[in-house]
mmCIF file of C-alpha atoms in Angstrom:
data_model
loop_
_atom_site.group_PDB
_atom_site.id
_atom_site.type_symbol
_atom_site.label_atom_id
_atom_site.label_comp_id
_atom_site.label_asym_id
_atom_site.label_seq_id
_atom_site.Cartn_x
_atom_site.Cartn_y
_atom_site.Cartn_z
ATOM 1 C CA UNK A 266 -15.953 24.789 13.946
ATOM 2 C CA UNK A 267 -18.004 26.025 10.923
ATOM 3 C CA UNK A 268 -21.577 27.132 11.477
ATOM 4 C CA UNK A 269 -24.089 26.974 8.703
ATOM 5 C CA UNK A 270 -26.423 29.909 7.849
ATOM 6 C CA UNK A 271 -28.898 29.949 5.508
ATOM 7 C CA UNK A 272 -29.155 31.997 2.466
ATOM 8 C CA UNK A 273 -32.167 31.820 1.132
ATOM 9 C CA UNK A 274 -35.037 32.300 3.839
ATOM 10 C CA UNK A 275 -37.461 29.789 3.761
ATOM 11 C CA UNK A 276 -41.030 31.619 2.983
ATOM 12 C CA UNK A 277 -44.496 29.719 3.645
ATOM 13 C CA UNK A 278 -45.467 26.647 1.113
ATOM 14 C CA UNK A 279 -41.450 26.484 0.247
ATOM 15 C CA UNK A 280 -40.036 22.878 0.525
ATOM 16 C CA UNK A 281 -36.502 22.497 1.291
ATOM 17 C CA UNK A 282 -36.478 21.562 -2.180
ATOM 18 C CA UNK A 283 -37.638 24.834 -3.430
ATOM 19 C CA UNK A 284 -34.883 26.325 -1.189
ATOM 20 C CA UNK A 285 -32.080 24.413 -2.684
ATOM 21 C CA UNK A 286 -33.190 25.223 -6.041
ATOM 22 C CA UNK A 287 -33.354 28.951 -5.395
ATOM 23 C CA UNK A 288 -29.498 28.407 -4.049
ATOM 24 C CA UNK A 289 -28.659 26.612 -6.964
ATOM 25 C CA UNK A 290 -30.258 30.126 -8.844
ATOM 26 C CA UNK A 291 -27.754 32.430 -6.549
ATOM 27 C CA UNK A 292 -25.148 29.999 -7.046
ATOM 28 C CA UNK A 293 -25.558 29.574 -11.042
ATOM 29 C CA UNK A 294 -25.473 33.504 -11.696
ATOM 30 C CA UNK A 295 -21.893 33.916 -10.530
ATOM 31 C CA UNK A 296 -20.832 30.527 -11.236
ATOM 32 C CA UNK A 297 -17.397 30.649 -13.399
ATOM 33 C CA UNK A 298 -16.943 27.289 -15.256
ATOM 34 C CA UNK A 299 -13.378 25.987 -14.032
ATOM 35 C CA UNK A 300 -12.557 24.657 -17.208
ATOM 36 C CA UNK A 301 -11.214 21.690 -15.246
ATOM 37 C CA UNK A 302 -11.895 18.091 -16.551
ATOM 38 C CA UNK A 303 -13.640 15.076 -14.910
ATOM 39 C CA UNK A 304 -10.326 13.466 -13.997
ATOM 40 C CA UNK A 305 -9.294 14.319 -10.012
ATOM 41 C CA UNK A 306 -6.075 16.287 -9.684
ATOM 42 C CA UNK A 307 -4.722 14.501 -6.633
ATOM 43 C CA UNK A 308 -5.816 10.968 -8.746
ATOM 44 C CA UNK A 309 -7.413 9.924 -5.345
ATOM 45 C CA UNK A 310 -11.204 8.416 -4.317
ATOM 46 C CA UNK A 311 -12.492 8.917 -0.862
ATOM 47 C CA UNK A 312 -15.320 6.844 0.789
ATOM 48 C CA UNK A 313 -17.024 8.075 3.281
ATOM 49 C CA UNK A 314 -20.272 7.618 5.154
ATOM 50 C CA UNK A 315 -22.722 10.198 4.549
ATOM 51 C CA UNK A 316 -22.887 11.830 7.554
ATOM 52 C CA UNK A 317 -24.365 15.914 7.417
ATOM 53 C CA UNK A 318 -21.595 16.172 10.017
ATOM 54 C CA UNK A 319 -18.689 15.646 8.264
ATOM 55 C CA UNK A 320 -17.336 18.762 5.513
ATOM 56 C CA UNK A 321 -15.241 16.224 3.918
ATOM 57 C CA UNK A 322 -13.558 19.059 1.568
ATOM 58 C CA UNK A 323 -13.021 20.609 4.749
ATOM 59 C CA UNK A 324 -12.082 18.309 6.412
ATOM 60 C CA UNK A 325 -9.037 17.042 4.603
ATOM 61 C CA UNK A 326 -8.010 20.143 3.029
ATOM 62 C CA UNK A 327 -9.690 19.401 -0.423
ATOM 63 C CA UNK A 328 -10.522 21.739 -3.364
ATOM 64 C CA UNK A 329 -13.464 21.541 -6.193
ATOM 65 C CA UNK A 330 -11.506 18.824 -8.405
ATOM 66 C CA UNK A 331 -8.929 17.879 -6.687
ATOM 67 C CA UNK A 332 -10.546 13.738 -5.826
ATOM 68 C CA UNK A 333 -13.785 11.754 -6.566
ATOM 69 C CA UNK A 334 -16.188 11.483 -3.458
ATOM 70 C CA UNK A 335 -18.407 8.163 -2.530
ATOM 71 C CA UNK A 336 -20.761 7.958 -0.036
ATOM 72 C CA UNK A 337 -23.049 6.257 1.515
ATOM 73 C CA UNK A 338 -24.478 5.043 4.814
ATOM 74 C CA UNK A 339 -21.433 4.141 7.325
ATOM 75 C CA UNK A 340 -18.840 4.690 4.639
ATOM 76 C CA UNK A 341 -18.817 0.647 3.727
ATOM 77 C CA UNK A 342 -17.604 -0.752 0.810
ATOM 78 C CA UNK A 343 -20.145 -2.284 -1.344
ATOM 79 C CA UNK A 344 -20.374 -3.461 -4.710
ATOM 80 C CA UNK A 345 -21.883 -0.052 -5.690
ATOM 81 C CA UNK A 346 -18.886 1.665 -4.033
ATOM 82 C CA UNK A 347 -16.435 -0.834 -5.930
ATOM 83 C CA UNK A 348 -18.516 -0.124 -8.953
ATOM 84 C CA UNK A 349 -17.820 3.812 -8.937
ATOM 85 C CA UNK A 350 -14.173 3.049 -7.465
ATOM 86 C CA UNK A 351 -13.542 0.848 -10.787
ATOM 87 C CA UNK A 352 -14.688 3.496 -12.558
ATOM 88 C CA UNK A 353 -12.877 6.116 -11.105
ATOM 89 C CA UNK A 354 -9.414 4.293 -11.438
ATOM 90 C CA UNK A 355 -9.937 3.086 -15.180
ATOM 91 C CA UNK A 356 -11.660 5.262 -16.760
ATOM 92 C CA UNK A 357 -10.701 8.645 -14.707
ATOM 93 C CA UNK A 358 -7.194 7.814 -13.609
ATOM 94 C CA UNK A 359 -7.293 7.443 -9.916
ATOM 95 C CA UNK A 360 -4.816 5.614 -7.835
ATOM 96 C CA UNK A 361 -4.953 5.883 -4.000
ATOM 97 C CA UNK A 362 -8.104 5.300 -1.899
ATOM 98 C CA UNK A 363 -8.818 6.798 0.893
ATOM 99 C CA UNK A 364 -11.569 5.534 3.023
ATOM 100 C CA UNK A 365 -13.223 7.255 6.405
ATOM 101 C CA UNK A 366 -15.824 5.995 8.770
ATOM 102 C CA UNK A 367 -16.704 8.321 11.710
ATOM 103 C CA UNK A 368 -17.739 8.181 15.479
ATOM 104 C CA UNK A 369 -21.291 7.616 16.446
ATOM 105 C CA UNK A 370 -22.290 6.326 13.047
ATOM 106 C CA UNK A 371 -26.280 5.643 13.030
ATOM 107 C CA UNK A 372 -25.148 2.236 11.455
ATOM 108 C CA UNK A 373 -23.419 0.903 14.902
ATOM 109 C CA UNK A 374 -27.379 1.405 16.188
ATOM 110 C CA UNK A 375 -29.062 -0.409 13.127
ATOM 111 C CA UNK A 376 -28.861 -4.568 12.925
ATOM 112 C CA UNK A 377 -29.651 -6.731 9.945
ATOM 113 C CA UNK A 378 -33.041 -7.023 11.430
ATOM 114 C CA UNK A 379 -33.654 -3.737 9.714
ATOM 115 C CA UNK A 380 -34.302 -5.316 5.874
ATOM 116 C CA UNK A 381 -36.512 -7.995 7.761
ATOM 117 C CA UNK A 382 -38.845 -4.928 9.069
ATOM 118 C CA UNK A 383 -38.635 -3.439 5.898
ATOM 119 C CA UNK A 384 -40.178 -6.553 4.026
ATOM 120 C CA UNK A 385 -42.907 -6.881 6.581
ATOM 121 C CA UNK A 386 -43.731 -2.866 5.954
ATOM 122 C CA UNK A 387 -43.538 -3.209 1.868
ATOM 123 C CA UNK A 388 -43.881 -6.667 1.464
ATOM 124 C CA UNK A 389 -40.443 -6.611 0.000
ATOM 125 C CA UNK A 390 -37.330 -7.781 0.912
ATOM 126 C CA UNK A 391 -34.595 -5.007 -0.417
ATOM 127 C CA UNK A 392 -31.927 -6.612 -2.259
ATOM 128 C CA UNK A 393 -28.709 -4.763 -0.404
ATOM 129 C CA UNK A 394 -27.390 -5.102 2.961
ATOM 130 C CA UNK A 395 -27.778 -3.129 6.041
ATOM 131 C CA UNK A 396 -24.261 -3.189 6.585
ATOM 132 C CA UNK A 397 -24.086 -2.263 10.209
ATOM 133 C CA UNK A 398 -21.426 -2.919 12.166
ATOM 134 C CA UNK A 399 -20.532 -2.517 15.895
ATOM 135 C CA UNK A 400 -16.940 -2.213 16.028
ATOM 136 C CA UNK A 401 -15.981 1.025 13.240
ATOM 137 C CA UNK A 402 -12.277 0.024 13.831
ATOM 138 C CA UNK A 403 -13.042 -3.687 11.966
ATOM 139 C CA UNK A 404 -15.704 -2.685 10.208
ATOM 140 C CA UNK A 405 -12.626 -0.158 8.066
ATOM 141 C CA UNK A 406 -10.591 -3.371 8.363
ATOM 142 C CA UNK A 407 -13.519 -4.986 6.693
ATOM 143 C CA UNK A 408 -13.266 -2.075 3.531
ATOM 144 C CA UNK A 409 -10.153 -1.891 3.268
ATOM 145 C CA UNK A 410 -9.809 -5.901 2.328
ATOM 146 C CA UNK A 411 -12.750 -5.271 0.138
ATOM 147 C CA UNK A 412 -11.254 -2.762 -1.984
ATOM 148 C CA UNK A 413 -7.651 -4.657 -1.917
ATOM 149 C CA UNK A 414 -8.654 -7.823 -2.833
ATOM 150 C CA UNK A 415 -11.613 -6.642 -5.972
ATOM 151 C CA UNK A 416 -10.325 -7.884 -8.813
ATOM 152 C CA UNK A 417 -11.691 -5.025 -10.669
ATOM 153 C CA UNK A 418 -9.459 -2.380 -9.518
ATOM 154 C CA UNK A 419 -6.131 -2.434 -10.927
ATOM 155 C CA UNK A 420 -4.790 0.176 -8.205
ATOM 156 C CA UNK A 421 -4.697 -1.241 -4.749
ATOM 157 C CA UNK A 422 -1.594 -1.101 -3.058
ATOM 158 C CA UNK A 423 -2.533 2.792 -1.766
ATOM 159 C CA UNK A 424 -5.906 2.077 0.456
ATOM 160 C CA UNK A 425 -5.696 3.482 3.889
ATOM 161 C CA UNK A 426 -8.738 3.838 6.094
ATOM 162 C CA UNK A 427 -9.687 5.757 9.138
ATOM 163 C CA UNK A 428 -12.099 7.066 11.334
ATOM 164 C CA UNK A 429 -12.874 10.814 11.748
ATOM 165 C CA UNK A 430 -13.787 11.611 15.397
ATOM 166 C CA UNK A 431 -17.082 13.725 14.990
ATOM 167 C CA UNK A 432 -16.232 15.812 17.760
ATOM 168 C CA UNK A 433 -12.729 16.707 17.472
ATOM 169 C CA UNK A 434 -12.509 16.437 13.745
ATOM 170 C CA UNK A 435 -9.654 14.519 13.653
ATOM 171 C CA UNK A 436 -8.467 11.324 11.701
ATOM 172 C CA UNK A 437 -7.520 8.304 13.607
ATOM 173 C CA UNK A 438 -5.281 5.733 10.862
ATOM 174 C CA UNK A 439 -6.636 2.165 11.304
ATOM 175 C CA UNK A 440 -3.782 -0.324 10.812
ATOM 176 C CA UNK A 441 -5.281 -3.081 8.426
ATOM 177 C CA UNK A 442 -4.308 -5.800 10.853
ATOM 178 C CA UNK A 443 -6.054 -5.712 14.162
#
């Protein structure tokens, strides 16, 4: 298990902002350019929710450049997701998709009713879905037949989808058919 320490000590008046900036100052004066382009090595997209929990690079072994990373709350497939997917396969040359939901995802505690309290706070009604879900198992099912059946991707017959156990680490492969 890694353990995160922080570099940059946080004095008084800094926002975390100001400390990620000051990283990004460390980080900048030994960065090396890579001289890589923006097309991934391993021509694969991953989707995942965006869980602090889960090192995704780490996680599946993954180096700067090697895929193009979504995410978002629960890991869903939306149209934004299928927007950046279509990008990624036909403009950037990706062809398999990977997607990864997780264990104890905040959205299997959220309902609908959550853009309904919303508009009574902001007198707004947001325009997206909450996209919970209560079952993560179906809810990949769910992805995986919106990514298969988009008609803007031309590359769908490599989409697999799983959930990572937040605990263990592990992948568990959900078969698209329950």
């Amino acid at each position: 298990m890694s353990t995160h320490t922080p570099r940059i000590a946080q004095t008084a008046g800094d926002t975390v902002i100001d400390r990620l900036v000051e990283a990004n100052r460390s980080y900048a004066a030994g960065f090396v350019d890579p001289g890589m382009g923006a097309r991934p090595v391993l021509r694969v997209a991953v989707v995942a929710c965006m869980d602090a929990r889960i090192d995704l690079h780490a996680a599946l072994g993954l180096q700067l450049g090697d895929c193009h990373t979504v995410r978002n709350a629960g890991g869903v497939v939306t149209d934004d997701t299928i927007r950046s997917l279509t990008i990624s396969q036909r403009a950037l040359g990706t062809r398999s998709v990977v997607l990864i939901h997780h264990t104890g995802c905040g959205l299997q505690t959220l309902t609908e009713e959550f853009r309904h309290e919303l508009e009574m706070e902001v007198g707004q009604r947001p325009a997206w879905a909450v996209e919970a879900f209560r079952d993560v198992d179906q809810d990949v099912r769910q992805s995986m037949r919106r990514v298969r059946t988009s008609p803007f991707l031309p590359h769908t017959d490599d989409v697999r989808g799983f959930v990572f156990d937040v605990t263990s680490g592990l992948l568990r492969e959900i078969d698209p058919q329950p």
